[in-house]
Coordinates of C-alpha atoms (C1' of nucleotides) in Angstrom, one line a residue:
Chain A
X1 CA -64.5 31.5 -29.9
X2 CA -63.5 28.1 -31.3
X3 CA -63.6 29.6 -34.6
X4 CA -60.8 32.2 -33.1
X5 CA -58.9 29.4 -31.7
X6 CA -58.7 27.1 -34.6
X7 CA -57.4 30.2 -36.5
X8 CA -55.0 30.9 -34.3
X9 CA -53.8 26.7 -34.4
X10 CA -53.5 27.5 -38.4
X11 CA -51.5 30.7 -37.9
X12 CA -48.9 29.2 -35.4
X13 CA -47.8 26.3 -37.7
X14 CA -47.0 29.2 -40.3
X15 CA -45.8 31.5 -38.1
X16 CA -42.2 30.1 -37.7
X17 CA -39.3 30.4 -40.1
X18 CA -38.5 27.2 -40.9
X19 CA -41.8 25.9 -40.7
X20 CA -42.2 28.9 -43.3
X21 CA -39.4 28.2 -45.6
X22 CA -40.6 24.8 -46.0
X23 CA -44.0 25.6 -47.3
X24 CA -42.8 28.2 -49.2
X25 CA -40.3 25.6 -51.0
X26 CA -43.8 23.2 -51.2
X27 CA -45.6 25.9 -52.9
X28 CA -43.5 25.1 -56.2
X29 CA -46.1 22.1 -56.4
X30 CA -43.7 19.1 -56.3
X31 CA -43.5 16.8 -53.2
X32 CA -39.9 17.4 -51.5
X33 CA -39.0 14.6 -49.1
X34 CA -38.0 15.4 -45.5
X35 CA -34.0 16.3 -45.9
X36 CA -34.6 18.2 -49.0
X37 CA -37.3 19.9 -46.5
X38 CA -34.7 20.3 -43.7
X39 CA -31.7 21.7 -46.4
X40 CA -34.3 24.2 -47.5
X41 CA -35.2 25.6 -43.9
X42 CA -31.3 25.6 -43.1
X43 CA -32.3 22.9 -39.8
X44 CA -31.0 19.3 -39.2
X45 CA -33.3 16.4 -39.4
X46 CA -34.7 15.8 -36.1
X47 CA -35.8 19.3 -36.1
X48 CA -37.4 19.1 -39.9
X49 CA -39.1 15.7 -38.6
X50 CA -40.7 17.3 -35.5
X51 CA -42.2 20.5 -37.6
X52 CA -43.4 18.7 -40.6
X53 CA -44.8 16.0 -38.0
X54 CA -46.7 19.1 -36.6
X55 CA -47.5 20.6 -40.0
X56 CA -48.7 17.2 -41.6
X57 CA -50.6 17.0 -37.8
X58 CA -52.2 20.2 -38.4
X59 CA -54.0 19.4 -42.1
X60 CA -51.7 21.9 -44.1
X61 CA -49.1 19.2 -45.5
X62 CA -50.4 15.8 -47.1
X63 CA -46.8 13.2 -46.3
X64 CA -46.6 9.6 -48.8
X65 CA -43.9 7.4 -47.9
X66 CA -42.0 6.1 -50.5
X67 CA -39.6 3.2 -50.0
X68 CA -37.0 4.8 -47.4
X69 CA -38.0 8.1 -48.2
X70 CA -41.3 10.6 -47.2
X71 CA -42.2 12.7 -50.1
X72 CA -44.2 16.1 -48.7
X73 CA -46.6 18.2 -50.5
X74 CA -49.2 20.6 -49.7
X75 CA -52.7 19.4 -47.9
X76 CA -54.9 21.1 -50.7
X77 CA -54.5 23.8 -52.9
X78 CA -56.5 25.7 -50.5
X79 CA -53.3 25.9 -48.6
X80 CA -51.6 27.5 -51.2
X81 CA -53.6 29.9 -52.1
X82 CA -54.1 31.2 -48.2
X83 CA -49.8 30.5 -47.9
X84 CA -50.5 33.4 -51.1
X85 CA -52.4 35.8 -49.3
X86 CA -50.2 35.7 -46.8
X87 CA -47.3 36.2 -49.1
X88 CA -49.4 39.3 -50.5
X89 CA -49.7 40.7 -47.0
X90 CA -46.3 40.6 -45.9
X91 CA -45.0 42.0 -48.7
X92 CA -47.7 44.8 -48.7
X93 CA -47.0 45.2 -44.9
X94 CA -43.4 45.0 -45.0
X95 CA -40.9 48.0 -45.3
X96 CA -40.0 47.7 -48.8
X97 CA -36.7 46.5 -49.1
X98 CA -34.8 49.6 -50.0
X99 CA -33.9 48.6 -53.3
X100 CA -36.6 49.1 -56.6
X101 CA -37.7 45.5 -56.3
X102 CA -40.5 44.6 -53.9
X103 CA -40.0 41.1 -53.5
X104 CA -36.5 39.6 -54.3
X105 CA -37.5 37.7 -57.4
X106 CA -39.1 40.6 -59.0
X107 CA -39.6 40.9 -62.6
X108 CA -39.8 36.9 -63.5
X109 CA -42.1 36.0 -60.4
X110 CA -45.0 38.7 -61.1
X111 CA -44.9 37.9 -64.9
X112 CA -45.3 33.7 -64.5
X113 CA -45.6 31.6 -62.4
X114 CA -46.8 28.6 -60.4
X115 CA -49.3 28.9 -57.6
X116 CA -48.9 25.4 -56.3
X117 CA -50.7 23.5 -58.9
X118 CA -51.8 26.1 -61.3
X119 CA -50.6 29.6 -63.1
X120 CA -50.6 32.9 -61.6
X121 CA -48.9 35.9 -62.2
X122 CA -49.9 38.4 -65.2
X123 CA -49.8 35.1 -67.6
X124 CA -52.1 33.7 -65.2
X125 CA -54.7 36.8 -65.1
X126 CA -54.1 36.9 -68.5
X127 CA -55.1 33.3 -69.3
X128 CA -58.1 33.2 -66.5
X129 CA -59.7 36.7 -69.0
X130 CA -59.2 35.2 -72.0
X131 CA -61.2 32.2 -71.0
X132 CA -63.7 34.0 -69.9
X133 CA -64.2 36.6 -72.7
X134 CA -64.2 33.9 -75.0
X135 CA -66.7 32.4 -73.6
X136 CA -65.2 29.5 -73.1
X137 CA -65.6 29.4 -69.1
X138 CA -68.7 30.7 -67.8
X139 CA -69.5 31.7 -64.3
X140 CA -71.9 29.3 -62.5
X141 CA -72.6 29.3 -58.6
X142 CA -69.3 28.4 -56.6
X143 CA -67.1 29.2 -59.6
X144 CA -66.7 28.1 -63.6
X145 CA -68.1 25.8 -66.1
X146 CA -66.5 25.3 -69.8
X147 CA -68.5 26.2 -72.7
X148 CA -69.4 24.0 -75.4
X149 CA -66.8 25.9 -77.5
X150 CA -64.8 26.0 -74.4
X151 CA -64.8 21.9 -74.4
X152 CA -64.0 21.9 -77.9
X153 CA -61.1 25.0 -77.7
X154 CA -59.2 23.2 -74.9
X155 CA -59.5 19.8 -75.8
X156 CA -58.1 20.9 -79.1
X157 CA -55.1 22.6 -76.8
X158 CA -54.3 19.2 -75.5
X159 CA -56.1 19.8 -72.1
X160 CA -57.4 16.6 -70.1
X161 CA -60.8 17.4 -69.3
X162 CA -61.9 13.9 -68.1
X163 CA -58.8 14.6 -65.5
X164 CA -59.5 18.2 -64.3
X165 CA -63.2 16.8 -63.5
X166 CA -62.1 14.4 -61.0
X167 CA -61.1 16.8 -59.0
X168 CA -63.3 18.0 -55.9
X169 CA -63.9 21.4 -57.5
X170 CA -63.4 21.8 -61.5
X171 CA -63.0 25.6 -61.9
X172 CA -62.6 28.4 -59.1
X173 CA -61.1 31.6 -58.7
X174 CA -57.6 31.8 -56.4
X175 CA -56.4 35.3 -55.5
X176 CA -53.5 36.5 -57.5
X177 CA -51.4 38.9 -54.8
X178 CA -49.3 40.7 -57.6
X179 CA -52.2 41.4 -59.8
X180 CA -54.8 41.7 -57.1
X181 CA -57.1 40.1 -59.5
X182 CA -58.1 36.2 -59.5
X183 CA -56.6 33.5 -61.6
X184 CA -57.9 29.9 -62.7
X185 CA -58.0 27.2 -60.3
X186 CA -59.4 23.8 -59.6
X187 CA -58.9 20.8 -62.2
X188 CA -59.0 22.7 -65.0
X189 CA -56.7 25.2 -63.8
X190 CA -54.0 22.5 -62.8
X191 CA -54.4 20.8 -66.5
X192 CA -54.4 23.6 -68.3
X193 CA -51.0 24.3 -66.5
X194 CA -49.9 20.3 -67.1
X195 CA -50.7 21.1 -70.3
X196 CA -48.7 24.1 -71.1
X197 CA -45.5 22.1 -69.2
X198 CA -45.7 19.0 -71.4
X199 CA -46.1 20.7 -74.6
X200 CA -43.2 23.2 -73.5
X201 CA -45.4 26.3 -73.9
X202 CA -44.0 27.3 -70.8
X203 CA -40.3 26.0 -69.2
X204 CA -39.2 26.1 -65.3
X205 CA -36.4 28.5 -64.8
X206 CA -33.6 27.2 -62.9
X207 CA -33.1 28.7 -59.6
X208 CA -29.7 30.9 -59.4
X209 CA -29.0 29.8 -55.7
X210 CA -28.9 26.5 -54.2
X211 CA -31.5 26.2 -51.6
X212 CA -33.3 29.1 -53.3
X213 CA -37.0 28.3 -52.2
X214 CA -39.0 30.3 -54.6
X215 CA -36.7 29.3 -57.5
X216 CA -38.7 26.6 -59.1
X217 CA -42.2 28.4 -59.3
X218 CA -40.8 30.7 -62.3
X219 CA -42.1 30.3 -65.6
X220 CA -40.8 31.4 -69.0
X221 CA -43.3 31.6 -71.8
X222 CA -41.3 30.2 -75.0
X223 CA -41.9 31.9 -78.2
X224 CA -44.2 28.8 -79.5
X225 CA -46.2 29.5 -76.2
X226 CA -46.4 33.0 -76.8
X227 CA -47.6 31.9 -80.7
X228 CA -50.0 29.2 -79.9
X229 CA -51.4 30.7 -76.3
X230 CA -52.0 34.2 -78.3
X231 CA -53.1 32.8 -81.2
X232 CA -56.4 30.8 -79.0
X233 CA -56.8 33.1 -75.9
X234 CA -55.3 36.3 -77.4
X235 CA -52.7 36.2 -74.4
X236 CA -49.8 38.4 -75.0
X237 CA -46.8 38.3 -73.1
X238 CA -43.5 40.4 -73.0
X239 CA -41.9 38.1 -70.6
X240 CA -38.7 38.4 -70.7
Chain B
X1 CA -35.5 34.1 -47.8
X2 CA -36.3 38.0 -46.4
X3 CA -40.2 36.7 -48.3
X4 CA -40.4 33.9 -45.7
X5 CA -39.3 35.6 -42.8
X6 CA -41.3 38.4 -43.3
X7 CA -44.4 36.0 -44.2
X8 CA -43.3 34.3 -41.0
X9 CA -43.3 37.6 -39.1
X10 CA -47.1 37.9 -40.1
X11 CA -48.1 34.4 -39.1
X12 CA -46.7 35.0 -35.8
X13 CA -48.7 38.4 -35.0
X14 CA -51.8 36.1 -35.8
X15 CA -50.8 33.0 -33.7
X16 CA -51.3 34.3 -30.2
X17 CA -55.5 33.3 -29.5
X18 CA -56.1 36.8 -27.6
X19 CA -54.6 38.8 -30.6
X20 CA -56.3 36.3 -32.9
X21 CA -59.8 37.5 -31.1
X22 CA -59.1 40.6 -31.2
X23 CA -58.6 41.0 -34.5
X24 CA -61.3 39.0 -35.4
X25 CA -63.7 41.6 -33.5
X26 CA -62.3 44.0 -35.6
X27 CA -63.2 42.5 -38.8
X28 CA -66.7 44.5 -38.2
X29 CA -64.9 47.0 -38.9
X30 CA -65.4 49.3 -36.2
X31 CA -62.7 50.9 -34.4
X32 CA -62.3 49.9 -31.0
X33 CA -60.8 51.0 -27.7
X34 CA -57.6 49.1 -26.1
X35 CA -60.0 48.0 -22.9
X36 CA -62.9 46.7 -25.5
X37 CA -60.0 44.7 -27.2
X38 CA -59.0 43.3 -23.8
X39 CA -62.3 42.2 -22.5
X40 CA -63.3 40.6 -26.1
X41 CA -59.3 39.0 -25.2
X42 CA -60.1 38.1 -22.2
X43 CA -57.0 39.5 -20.6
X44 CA -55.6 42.2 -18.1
X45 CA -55.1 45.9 -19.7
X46 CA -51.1 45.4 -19.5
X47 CA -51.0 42.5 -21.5
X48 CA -53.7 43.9 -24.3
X49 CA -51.6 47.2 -24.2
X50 CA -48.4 45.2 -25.5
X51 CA -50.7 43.0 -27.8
X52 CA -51.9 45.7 -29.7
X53 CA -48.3 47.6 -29.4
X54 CA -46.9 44.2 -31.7
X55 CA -49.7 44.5 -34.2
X56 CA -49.6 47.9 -34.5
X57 CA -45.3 48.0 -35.0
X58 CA -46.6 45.2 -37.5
X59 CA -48.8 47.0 -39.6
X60 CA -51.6 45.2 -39.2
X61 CA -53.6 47.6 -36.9
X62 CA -53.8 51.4 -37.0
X63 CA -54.4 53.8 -34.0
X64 CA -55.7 56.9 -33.5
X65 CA -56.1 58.7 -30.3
X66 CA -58.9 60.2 -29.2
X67 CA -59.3 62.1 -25.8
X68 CA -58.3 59.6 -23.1
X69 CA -59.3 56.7 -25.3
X70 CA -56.5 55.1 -28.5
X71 CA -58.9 53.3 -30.7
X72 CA -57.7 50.8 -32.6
X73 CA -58.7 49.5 -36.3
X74 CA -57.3 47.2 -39.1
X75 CA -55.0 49.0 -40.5
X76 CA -55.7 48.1 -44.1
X77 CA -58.4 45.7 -46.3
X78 CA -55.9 43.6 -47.4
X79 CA -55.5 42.6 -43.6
X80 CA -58.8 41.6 -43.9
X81 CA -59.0 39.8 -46.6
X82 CA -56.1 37.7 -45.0
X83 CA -57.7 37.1 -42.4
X84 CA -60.7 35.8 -44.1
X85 CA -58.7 33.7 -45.8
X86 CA -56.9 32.3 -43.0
X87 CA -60.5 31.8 -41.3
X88 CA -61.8 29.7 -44.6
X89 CA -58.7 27.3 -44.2
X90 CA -59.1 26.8 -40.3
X91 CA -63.0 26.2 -41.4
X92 CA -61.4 24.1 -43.9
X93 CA -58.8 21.9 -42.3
X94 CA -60.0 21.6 -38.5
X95 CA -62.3 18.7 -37.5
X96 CA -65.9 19.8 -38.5
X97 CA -66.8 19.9 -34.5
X98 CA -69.4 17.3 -34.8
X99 CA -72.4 19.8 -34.9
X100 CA -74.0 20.0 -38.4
X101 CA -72.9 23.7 -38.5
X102 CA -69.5 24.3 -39.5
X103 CA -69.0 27.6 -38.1
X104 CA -70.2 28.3 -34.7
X105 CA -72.7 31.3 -36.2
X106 CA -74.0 29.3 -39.4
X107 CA -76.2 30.3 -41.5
X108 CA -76.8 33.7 -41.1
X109 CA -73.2 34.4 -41.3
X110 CA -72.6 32.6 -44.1
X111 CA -75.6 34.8 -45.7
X112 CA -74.8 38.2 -45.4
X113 CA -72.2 39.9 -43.4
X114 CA -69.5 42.4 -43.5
X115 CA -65.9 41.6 -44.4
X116 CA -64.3 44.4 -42.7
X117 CA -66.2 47.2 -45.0
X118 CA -67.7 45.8 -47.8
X119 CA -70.4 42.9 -48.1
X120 CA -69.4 39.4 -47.5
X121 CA -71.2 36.2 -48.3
X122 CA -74.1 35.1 -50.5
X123 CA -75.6 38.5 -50.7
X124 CA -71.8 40.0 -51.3
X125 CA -71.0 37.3 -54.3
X126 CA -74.4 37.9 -55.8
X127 CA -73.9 41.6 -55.5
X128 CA -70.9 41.3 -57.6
X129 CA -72.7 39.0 -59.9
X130 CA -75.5 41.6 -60.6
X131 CA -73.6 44.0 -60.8
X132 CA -70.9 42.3 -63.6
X133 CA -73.9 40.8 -64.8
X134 CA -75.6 44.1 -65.9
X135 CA -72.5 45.3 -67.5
X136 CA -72.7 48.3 -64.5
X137 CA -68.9 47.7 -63.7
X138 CA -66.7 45.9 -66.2
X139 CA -63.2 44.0 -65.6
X140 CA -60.1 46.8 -66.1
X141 CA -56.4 45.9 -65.9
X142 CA -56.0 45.5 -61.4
X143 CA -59.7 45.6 -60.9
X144 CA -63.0 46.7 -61.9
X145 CA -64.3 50.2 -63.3
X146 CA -68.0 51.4 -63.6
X147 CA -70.1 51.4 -67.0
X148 CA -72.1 54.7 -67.9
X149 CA -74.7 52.7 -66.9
X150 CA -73.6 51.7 -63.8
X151 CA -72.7 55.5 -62.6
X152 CA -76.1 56.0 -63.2
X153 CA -77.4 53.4 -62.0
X154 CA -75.5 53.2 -58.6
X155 CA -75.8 57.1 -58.1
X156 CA -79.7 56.4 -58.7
X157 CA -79.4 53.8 -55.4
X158 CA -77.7 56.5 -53.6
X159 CA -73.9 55.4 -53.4
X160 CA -71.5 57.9 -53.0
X161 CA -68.9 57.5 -56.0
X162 CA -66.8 60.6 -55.4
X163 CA -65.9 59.1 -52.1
X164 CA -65.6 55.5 -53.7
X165 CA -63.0 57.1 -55.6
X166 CA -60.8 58.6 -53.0
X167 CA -59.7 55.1 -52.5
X168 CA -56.1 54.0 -53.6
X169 CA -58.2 50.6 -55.4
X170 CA -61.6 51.8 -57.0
X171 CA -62.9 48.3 -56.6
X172 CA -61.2 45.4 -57.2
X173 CA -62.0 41.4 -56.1
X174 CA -61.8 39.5 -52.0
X175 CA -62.0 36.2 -51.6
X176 CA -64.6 35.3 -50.1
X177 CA -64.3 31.7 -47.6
X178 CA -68.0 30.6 -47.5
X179 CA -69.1 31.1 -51.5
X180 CA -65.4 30.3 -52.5
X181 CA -66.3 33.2 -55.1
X182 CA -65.1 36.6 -55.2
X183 CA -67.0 39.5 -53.9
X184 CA -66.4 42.9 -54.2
X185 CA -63.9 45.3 -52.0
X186 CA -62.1 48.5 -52.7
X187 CA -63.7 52.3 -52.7
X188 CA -66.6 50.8 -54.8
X189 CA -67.6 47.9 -52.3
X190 CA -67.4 50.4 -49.6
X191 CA -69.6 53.0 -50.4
X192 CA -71.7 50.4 -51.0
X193 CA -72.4 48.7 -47.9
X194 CA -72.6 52.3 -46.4
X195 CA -75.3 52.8 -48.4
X196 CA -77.0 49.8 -48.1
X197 CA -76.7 50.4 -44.1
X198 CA -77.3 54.2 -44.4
X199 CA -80.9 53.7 -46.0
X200 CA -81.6 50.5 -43.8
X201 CA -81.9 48.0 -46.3
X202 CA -79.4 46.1 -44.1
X203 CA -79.2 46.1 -40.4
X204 CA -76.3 44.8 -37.9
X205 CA -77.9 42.0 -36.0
X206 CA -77.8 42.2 -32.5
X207 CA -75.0 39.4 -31.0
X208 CA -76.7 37.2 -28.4
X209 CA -73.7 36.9 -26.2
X210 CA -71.3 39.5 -24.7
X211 CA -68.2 39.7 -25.8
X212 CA -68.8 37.5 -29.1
X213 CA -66.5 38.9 -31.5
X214 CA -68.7 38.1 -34.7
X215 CA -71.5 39.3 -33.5
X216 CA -71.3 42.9 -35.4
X217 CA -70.6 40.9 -38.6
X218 CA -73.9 39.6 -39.2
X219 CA -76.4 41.5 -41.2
X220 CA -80.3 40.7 -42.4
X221 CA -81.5 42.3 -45.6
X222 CA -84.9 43.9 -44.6
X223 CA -87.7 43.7 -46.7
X224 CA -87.1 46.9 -48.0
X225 CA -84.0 46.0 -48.8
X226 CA -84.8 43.1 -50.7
X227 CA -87.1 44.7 -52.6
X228 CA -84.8 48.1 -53.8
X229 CA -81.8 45.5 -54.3
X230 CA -84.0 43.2 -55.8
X231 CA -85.5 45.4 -58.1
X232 CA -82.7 47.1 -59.2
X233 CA -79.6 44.2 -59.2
X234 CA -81.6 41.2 -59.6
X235 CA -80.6 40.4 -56.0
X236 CA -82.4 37.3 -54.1
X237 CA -82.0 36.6 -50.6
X238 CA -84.0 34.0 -48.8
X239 CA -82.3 34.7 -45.7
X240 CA -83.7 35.0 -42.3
Chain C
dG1 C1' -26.3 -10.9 -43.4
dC2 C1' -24.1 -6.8 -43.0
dG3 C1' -23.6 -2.0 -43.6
dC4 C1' -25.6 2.3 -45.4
dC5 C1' -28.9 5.7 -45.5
dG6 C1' -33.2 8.3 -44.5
dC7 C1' -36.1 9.3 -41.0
dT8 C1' -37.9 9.3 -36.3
dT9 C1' -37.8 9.3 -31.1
dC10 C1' -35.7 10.5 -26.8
dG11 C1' -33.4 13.5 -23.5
dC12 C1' -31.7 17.8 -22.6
dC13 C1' -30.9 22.8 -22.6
dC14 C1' -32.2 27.3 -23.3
dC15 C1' -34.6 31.3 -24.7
dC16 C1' -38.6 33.6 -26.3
dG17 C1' -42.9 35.5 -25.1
dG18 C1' -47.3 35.7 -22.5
dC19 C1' -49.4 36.9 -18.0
dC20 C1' -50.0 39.6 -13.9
dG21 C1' -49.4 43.2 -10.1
dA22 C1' -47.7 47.6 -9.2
dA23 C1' -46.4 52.0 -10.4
dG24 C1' -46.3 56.0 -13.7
dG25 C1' -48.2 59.3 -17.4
dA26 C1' -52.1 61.5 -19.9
dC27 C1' -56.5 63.3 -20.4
dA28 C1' -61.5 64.9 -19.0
dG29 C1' -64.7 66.6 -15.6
dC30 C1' -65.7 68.9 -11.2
Chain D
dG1 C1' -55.7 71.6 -8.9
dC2 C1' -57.8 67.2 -7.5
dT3 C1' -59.9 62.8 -8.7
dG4 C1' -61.2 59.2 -11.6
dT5 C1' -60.4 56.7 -15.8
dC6 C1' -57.9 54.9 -19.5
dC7 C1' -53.7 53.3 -21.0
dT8 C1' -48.8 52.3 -20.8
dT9 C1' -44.2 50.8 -18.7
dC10 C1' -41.6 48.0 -15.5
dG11 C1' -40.2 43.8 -12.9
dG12 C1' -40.8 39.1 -12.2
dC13 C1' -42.6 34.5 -12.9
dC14 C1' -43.4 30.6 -15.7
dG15 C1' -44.6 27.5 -19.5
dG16 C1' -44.1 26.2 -24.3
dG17 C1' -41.5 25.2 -28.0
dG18 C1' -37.3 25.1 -31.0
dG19 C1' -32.6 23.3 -31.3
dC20 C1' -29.1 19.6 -31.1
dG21 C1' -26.7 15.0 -30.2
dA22 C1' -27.3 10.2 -29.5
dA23 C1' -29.8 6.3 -30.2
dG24 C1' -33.5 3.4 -32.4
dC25 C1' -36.1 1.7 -36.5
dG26 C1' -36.9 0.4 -41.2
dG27 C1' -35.9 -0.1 -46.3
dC28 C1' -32.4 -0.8 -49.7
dG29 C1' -28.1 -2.7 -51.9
dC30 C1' -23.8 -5.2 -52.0

DNA sequence: GCGCCGCTTCGCCCCCGGCCGAAGGACAGC
DNA sequence: GCTGTCCTTCGGCCGGGGGCGAAGCGGCGC
């Protein structure tokens, strides 16, 4: 009954459009402040104040002031990864759109991309079996554990294992929609993605559209990504 | 944009508490009739009638009529597993409710139960375990397939595999709230919690309350079924 | 100190949607 | 065919919540 309830509270705060086109904008992972929030749901700032109030009120958004501005970002990555399933849902649920392309961003979106703090997409699934038929994660009760060869393999990538570790959990599984398999998240997940970022193994791709909420999740594998991601995990890619 | 409203569209056939309750009933995955659905709601017939007409139109729910009586089921898995989802971040971000126990059913939930039609919990993640772990199914491209071995082996326990393949996913992965591991749905996971219920090795426990939506979720492993899954998958349950 | 800018609060309007009672349609059993 | 049951549709009421403009508050820069 109160479990009903409380579901119910979590489902409301998503359930309206610009409350939705904000956290859709949030799950790129970076923290937007309030008018960059507003511009992206199309609302003016009174309105944006009262529904992230309600959102940051309700556990799903995390708010840090800074100076005269609020930056906003996702509670947890929890968040993200149920804001996925939904996203998997609706699009599953949803007439298909007419044209060939289930969800507008197509191509690009299923092949990389950022799930909040980590990869997912094919490069993601990808990534998440290559660990794990190397050998290098291993599945222990409530998720993964590296290796020995797995310490020594991503250390030598450049990954910061001391970081991912102080996270609450190290290594878990978060559903991929498009692949319908899981991907790698948890600390390591969101080094290994830092990682890939600051050596360039993988570049944002700018978003066509202004205001276009989904636009900075893309990923692009570059061809030394492709080389030194293939050449460790054996993960091939024909990303565009 | 059309992803967010859509994903918005969703959220807001699960905001309403009486549809939220009545969906969660159905997450035993039993069909039920409009007037069961109302009582579990506590509301009038008119207002469960237009309920279930929105989550129907939505695609969340299927009908079929039957004499004088429409019952009503999910319409899908991947509903579901939303929902599940969805339930794990309520858990997740609502205040604890001062009780030790985080969910109002505890333990034995959290042990074994059903997640729509396939095993949930403990005895669902250490299913999947045994089963990966014995090399009878092994990862595929958008799921899992079965091992020689593994035919054999699960044809020996009784589970139907012709009919776990008239499924559009053989088997493929649901998150699962409570382990925060992956357990395993599609055709596959089916069959097998039919067979597991079929020769009694698990049995629906009996809800305490009328009108307690979870109640039909709840399973206990009998001896005997600790015994053939134990023998055979490597399966332990110290569940009540 | 003054003005600018980002954000919030307040007051107000309006509309969506949830509920019920009553009436209407459909199906099974006698 | 009549009656009872299950379910739906219709009409009407009401509350919650989203939107904006105006005003208030606080940090920053000239």
């Amino acid at each position: 009954m109160t479990t009903t309830a409380a579901f119910a509270t979590i489902a409301a705060l998503l359930a309206d459009p610009a409350r939705a086109a904000m956290l859709t904008a949030l799950l790129a992972g970076e923290a937007l402040t309030a008018g960059e929030l507003a511009r992206v749901a199309g609302i003016g700032a009174p309105a944006a104040s009262a529904h992230l109030a309600r959102l940051v009120d309700g556990g799903l958004v995390a708010v840090q002031p800074q100076g005269r501005h609020r930056y906003h970002r996702l509670a947890s990555a929890e968040v993200a990864a149920t804001l996925e399933a939904l996203g998997g849902l609706a699009e599953a649920v949803a007439p298909p759109p007419a044209t060939g392309r289930r969800w507008p961003h197509g191509e690009a979106f299923r092949a990389a991309r950022l799930c909040y703090d980590h990869l997912a997409g094919r490069l993601g699934v990808a990534l998440q079996a290559g660990l794990a038929g190397r050998g290098w994660i291993v599945p222990v009760a409530g998720g993964w554990a590296t290796s020995a060869a797995g310490e020594a393999g991503l250390a030598a990538l450049g990954v910061d294992l001391a970081a991912a570790r102080g996270t609450r959990r190290f290594a878990c599984d978060c559903m991929d929609w498009s692949e319908r398999r899981m991907h790698l998240a948890g600390g390591l997940g969101r080094e290994l993605a830092a990682c890939c970022l600051r050596r360039h193994w993988l570049v944002r791709l700018p978003g066509e559209r202004e205001g276009d909420p989904l636009a900075r999740r893309r990923l692009r594998l570059t061809p030394e990504g492709a080389r030194c991601l293939g050449d460790t995990l054996g993960v091939l890619e024909q990303a565009a």
